[in-house]
Tab-separated table of C-alpha atoms and ligand atoms in Angstrom:
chain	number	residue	atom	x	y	z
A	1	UNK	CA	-0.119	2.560	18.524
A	2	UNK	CA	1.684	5.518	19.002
A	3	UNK	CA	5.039	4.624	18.724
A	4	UNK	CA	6.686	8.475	19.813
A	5	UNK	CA	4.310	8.256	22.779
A	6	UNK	CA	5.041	4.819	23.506
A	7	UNK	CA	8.710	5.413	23.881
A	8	UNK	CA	7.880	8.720	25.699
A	9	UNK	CA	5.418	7.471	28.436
A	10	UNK	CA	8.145	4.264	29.273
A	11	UNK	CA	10.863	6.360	29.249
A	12	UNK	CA	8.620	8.766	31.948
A	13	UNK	CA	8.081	5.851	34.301
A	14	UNK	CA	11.601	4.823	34.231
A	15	UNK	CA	11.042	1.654	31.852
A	16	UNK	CA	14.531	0.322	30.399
A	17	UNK	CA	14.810	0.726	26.540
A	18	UNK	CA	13.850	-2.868	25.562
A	19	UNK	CA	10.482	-2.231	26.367
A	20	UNK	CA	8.946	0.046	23.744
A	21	UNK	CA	10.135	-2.689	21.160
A	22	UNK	CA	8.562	-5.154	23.382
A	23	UNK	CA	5.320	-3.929	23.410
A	24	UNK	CA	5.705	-3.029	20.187
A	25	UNK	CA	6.362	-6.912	19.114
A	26	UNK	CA	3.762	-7.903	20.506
A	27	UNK	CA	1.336	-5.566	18.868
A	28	UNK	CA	3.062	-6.475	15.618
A	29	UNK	CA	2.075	-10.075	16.156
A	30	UNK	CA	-1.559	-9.352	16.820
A	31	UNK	CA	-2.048	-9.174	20.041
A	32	UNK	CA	-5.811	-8.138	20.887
A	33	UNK	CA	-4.809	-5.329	23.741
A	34	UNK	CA	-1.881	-4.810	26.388
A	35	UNK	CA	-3.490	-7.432	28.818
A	36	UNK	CA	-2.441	-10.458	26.286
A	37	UNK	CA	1.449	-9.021	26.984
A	38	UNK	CA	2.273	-11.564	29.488
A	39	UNK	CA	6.004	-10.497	29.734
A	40	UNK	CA	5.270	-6.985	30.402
A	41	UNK	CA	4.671	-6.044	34.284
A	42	UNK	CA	0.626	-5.727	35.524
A	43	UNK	CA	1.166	-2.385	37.113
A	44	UNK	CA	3.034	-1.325	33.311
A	45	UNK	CA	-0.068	-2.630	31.712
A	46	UNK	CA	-2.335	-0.402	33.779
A	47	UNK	CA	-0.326	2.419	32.713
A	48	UNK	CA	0.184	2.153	29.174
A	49	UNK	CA	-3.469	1.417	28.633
A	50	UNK	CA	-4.520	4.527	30.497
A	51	UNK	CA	-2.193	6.578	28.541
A	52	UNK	CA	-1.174	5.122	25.573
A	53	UNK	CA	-4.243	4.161	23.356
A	54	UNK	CA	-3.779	0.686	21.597
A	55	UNK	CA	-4.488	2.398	18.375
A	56	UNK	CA	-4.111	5.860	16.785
A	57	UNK	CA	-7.356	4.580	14.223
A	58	UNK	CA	-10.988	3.916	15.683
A	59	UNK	CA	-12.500	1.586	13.316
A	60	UNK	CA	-15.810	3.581	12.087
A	61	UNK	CA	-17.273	0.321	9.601
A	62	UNK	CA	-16.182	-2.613	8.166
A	63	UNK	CA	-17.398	-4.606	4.914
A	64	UNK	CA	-16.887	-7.763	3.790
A	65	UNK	CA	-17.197	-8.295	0.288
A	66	UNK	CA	-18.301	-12.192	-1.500
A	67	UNK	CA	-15.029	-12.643	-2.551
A	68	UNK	CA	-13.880	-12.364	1.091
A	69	UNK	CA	-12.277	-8.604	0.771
A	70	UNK	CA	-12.790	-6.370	3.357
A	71	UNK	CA	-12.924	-2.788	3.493
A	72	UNK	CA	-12.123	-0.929	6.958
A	73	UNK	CA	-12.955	2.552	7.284
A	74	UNK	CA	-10.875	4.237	10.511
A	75	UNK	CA	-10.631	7.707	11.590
A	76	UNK	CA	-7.541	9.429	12.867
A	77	UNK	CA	-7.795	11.129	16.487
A	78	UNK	CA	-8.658	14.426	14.619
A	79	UNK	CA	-11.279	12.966	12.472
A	80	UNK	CA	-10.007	12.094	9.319
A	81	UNK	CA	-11.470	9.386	7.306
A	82	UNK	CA	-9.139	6.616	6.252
A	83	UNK	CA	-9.427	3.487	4.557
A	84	UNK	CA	-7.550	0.241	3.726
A	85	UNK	CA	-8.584	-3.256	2.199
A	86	UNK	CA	-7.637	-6.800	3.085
A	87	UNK	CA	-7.595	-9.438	-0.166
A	88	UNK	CA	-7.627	-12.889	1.068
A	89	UNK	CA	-6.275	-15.572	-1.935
A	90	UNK	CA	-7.594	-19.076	-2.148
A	91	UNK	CA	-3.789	-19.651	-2.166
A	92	UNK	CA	-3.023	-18.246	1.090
A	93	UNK	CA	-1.539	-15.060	0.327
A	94	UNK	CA	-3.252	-12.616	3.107
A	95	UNK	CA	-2.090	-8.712	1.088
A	96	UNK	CA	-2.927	-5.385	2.344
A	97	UNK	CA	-3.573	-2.371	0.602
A	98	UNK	CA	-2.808	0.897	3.333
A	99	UNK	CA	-3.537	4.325	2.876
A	100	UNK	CA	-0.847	6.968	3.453
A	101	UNK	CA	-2.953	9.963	3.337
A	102	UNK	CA	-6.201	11.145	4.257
A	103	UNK	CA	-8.034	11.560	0.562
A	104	UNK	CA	-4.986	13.062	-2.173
A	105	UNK	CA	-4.489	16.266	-2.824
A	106	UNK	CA	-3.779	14.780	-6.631
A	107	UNK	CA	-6.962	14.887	-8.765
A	108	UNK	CA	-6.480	11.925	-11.111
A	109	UNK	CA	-9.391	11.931	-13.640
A	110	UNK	CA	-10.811	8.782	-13.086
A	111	UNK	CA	-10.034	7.939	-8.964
A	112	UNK	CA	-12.582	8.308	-6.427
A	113	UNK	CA	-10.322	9.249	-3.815
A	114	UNK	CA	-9.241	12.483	-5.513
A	115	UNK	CA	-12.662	13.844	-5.312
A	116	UNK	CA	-12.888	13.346	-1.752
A	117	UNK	CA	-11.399	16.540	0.759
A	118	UNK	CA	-7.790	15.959	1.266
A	119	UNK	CA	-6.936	15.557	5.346
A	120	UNK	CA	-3.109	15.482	5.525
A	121	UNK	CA	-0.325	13.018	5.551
A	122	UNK	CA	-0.552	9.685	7.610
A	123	UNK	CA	1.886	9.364	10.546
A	124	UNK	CA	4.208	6.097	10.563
A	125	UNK	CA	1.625	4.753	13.255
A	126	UNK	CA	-1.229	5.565	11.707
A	127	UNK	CA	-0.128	3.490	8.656
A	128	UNK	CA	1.201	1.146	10.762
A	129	UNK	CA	-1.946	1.064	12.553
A	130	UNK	CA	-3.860	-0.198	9.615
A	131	UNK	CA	-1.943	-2.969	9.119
A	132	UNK	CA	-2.089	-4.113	12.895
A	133	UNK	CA	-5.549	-4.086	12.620
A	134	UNK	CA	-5.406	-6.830	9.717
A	135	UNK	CA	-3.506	-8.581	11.627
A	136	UNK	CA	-5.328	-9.123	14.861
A	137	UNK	CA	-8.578	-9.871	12.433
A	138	UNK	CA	-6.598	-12.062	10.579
A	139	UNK	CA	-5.357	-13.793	14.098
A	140	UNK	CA	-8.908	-14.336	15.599
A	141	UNK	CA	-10.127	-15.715	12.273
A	142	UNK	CA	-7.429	-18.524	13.029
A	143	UNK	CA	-7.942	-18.850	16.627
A	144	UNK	CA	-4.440	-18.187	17.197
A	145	UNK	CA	-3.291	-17.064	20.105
A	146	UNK	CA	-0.875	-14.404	19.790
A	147	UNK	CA	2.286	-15.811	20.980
A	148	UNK	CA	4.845	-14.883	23.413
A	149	UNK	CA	8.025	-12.914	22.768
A	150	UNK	CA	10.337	-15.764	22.811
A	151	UNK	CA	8.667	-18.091	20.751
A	152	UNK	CA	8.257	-16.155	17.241
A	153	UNK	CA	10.216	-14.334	15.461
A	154	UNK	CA	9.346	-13.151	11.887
A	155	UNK	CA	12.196	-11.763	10.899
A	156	UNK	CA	13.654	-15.410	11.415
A	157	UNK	CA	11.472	-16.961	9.708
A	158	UNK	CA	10.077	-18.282	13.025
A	159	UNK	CA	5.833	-19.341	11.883
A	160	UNK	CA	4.003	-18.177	9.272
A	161	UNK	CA	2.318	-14.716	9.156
A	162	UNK	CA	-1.159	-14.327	8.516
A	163	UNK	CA	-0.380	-11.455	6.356
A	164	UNK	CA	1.858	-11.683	3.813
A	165	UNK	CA	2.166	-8.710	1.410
A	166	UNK	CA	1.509	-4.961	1.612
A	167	UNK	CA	0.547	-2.565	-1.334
A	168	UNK	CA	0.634	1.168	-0.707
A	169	UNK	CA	-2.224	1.527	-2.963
A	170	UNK	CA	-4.828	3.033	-1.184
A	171	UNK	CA	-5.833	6.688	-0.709
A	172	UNK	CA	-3.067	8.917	-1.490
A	173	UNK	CA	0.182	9.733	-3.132
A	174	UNK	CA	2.633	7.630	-0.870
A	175	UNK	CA	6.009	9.283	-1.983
A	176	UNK	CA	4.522	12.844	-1.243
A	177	UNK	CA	4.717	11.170	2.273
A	178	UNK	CA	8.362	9.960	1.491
A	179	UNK	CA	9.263	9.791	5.643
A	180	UNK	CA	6.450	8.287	7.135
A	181	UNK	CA	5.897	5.913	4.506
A	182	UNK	CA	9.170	4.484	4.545
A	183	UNK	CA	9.298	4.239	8.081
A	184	UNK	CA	6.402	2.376	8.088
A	185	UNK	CA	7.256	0.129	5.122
A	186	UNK	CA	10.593	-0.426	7.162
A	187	UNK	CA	8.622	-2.307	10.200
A	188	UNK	CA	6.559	-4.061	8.105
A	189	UNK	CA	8.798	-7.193	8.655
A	190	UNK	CA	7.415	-7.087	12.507
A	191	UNK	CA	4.264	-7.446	11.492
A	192	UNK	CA	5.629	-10.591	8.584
A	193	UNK	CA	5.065	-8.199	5.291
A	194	UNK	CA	9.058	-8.983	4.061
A	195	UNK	CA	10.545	-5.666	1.634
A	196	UNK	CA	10.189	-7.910	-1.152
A	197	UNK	CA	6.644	-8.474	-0.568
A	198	UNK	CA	6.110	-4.785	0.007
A	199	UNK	CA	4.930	-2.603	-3.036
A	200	UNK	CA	4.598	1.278	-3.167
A	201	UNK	CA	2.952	2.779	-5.958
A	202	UNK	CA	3.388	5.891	-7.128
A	203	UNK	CA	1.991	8.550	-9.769
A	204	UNK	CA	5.567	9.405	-10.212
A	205	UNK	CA	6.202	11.702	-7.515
A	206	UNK	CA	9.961	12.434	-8.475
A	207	UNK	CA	11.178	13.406	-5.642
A	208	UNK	CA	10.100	11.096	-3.598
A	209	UNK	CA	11.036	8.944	-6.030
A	210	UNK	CA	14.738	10.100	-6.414
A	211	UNK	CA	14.502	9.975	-2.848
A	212	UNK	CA	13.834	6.241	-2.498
A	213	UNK	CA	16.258	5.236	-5.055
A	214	UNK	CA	19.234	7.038	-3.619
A	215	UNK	CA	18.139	6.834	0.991
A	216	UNK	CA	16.196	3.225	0.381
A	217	UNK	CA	18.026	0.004	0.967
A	218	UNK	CA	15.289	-2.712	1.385
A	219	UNK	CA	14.530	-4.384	-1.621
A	220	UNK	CA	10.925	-2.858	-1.124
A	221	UNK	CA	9.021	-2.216	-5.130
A	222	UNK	CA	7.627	0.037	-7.297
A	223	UNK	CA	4.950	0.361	-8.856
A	224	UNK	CA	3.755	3.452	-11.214
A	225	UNK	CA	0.536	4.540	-12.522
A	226	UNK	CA	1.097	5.243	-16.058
A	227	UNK	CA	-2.292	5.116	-17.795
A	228	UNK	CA	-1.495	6.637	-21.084
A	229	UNK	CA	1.934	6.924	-22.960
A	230	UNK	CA	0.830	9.798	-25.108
A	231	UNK	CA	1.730	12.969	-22.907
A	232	UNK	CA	-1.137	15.289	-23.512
A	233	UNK	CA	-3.380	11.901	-22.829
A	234	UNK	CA	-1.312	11.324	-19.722
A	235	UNK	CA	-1.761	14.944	-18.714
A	236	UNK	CA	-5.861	14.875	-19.459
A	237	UNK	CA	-5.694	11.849	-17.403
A	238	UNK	CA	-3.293	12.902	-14.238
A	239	UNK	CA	-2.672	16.630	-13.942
A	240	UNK	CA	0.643	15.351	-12.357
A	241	UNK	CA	2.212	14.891	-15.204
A	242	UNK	CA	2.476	18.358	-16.112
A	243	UNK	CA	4.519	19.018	-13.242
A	244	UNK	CA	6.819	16.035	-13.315
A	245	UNK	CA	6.485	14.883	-17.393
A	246	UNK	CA	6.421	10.931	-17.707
A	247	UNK	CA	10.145	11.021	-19.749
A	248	UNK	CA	11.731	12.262	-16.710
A	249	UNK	CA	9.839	9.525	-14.187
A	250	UNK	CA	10.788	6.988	-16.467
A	251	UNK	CA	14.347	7.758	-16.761
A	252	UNK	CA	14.449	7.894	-13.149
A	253	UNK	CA	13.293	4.534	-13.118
A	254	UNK	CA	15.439	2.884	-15.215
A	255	UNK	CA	18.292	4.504	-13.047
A	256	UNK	CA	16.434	2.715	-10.377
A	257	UNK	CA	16.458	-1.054	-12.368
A	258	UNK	CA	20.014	0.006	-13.078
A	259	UNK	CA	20.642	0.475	-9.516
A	260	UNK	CA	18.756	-2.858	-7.785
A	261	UNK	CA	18.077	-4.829	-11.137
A	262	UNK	CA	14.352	-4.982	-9.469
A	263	UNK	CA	11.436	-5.041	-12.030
A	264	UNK	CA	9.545	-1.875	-11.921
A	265	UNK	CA	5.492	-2.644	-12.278
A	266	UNK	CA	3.708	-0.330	-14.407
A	267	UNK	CA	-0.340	-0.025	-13.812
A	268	UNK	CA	-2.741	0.737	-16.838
A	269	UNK	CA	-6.127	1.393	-16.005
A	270	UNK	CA	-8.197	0.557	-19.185
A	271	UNK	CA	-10.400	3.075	-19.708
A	272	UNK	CA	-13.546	2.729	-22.718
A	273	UNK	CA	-12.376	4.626	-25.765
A	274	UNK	CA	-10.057	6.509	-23.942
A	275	UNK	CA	-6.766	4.600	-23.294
A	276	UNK	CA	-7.441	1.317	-24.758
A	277	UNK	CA	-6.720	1.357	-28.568
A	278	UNK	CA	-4.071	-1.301	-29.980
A	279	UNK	CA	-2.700	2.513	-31.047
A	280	UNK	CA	-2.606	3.667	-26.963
A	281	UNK	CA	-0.817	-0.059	-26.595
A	282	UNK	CA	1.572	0.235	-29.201
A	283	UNK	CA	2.534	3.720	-28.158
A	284	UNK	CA	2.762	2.078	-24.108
A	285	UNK	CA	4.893	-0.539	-25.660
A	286	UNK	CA	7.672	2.251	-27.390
A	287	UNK	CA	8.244	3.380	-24.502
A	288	UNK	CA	9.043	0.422	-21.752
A	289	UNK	CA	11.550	-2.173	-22.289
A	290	UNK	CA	10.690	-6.158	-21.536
A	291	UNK	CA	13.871	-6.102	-19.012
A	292	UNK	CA	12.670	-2.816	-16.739
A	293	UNK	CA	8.977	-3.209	-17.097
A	294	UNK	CA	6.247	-5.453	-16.229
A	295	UNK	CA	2.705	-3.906	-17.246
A	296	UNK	CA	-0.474	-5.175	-14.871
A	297	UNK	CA	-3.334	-3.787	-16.953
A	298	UNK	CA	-6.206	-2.698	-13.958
A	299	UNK	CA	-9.870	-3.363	-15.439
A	300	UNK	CA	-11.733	-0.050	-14.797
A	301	UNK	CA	-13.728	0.398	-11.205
A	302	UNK	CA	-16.670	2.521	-11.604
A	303	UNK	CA	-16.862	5.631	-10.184
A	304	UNK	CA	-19.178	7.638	-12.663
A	305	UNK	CA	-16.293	9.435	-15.143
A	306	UNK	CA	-15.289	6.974	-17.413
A	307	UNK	CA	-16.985	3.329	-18.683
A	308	UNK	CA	-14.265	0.468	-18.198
A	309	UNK	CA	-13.129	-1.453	-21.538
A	310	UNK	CA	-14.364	-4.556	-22.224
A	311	UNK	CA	-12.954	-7.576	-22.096
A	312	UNK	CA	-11.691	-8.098	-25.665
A	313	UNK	CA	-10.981	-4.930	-26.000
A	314	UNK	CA	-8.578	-5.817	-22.556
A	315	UNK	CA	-7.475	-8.823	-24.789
A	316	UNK	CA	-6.280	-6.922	-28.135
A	317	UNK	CA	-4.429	-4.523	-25.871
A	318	UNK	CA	-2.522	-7.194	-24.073
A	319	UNK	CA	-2.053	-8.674	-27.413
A	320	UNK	CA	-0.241	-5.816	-28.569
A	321	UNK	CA	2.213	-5.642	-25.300
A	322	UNK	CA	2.379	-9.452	-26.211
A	323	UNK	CA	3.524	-8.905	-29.520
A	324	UNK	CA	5.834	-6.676	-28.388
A	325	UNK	CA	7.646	-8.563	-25.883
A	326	UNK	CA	6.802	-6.627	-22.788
A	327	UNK	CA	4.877	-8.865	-19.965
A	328	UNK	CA	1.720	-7.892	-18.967
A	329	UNK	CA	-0.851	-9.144	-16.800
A	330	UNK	CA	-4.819	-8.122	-16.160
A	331	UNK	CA	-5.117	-7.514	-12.440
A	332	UNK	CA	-7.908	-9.246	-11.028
A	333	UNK	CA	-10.392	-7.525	-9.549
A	334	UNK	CA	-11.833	-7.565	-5.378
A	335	UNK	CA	-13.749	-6.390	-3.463
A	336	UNK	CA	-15.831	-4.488	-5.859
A	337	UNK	CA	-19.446	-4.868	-4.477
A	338	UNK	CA	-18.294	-3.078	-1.269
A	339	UNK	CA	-16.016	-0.397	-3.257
A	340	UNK	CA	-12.834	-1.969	-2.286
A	341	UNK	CA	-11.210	-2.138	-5.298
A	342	UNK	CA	-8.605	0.262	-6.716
A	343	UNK	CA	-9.657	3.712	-7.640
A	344	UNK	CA	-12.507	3.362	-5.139
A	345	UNK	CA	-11.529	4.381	-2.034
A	346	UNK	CA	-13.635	7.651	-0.837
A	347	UNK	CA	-14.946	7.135	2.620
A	348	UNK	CA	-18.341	8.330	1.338
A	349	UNK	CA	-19.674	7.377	5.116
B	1	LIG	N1	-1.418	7.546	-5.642
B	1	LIG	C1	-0.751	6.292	-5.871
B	1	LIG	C2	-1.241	5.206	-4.958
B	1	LIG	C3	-2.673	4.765	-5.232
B	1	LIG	S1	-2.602	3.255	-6.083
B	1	LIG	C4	-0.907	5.903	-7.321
B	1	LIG	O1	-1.754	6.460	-7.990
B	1	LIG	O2	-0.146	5.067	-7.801
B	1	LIG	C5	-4.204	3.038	-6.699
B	1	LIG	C6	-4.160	2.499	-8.104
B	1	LIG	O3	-5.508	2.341	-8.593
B	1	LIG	C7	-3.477	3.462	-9.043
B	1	LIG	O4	-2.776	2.773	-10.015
B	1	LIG	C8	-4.666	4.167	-9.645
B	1	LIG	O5	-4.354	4.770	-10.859
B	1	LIG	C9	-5.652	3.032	-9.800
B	1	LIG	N2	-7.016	3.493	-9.946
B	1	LIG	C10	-7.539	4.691	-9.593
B	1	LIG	N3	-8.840	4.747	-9.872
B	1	LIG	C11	-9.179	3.556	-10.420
B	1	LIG	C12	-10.402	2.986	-10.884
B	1	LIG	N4	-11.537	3.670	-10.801
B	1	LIG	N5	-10.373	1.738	-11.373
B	1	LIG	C13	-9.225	1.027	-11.389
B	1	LIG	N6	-8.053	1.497	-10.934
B	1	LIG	C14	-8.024	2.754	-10.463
């Protein structure tokens, strides 16, 4: 929903200014269209549905994957393709991974998205928008209905969401879309993703990231794509580290820890023979610190560069990170037989 046009077309027919956030609540809790807002006045109805759309993304297909992942592909009013993923746990958790650009303008070595046209930057509703449409699917798999104004409210702690965390890990850079991103990271809450259970990962955008350490409050995380200590690796790897050198991101983040003593994730994808020597581990491990860092090492998706490391070889890595007193964890992998999982996000239809 268009929140600027929202607040625009109420304000036009003379609306008082609790209304936009009423409407808004209610999409935030899932409701299916304006007709479920009971509280909001018939003839109101009428007119924000012919003028207002419900959503600034048409859904174009949706997957479901075995593990119970599923892939959305939207398209913006102008036609860009965008995609985000829902990962259902066995122990409830319901997390979200949103895009905040149409394809990247970044061409990471090894991510499908970067091969893709870039569109442009996501509005605040149109990532919002993503995350309201997980919601209401999430709502009708429960056979909820969505609930009056009055009777829930998230930010109290008033019922259970059926979405619980949000990762800003699909297509895109997210901090080269420092405004939007944060403003939609910053509503989240409405729609029961807390800061705490938001993440944002970045290549190491710096500044976006000085940005979000010095104008960002919530206690929302970060996450950075790392992928190779080694510099000229790192640069092979992600051209973006020529232009903003890993020393510099890193010092930035320990400012950060400094700052909000919040753990900083680091993401490794393990890549065959490229990345994934006890060497490339041992060089990873000189240069975090077991009190800033916590490494989640991402088995490779295929997407035709590179062959993803084995298993042991995944093992001896961790082993090394182990050894070295820096916590690591693999990242499990969903969603793959549908081309959900990380790296693979390229709206190929
Ligand atoms: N641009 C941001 C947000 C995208 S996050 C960033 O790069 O951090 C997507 C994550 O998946 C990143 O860590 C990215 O490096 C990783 N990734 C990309 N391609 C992958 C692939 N083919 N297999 C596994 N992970 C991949």
């Amino acid at each position: 929903m268009d929140l600027a046009l929202l607040e625009t077309h109420l304000a036009d027919s003379g609306q008082p200014a609790y209304r936009a956030r009423q409407v808004w609540e209610w999409a935030a809790r899932g409701a299916p269209g304006y007709d479920a807002m009971s509280n909001v006045p018939a003839a109101l109805r009428d007119g924000l549905r012919a003028n207002v759309p419900f959503s600034t993304l048409t859904v174009t297909e949706e997957q479901q994957a075995k593990d119970g992942t599923v892939k959305t592909l939207f398209r913006t009013h102008d036609g860009h393709p965008v995609e985000a993923v829902l990962m259902r746990y066995r122990d409830g958790r319901r997390s979200i991974c949103v895009s905040s650009q149409s394809g990247c303008p970044l061409t990471c070595t090894f991510c499908a998205t970067g091969t893709m046209q870039f569109g442009r930057n996501l509005t605040t509703s149109e990532i919002l928008d993503q995350a309201l449409h997980f919601r209401r699917l999430e709502e009708i798999d429960h056979g909820r209905a969505p609930k009056p104004r009055d009777t829930i409210h998230p930010s109290r702690g008033g019922g259970a969401s059926p979405l619980t965390n949000c990762v800003f890990m699909g297509m895109g850079e997210p901090l080269m879309n420092f405004d939007n991103v944060i403003a939609a990271a910053k509503r989240l809450p409405d729609v029961g993703v807390t800061p705490r259970r938001t993440t944002i990962s970045t290549v190491g955008w710096l500044p976006g990231l000085t940005r979000f350490i010095d104008e960002v409050d919530e206690p929302i995380r970060i996450a950075l794509s790392l992928h190779a200590a080694n510099p000229a690796l790192r640069s092979q790897l992600m051209p973006v580290n020529d232009r903003y050198p890993l020393a510099d991101v890193l010092a930035e983040l320990h400012r950060y820890y400094e700052l909000r003593h919040r753990k900083v994730y680091i993401e490794y994808v393990m890549l065959e023979g490229v990345n994934d020597t006890p060497r490339h581990a041992a060089e990873l491990a000189a240069i975090l610190d077991e009190k800033t860092f916590k490494v989640n090492l991402i088995p490779y998706n295929p997407t035709g560069t590179y062959g993803g490391s084995s298993r042991d070889a995944i093992a001896a890595f961790k082993h090394v990170l182990d050894r070295a007193r820096i916590p690591a964890t693999v990242r499990l992998t969903r969603g793959r037989d549908i081309a959900a999982a990380c790296g693979q996000l390229a709206a190929t239809r």
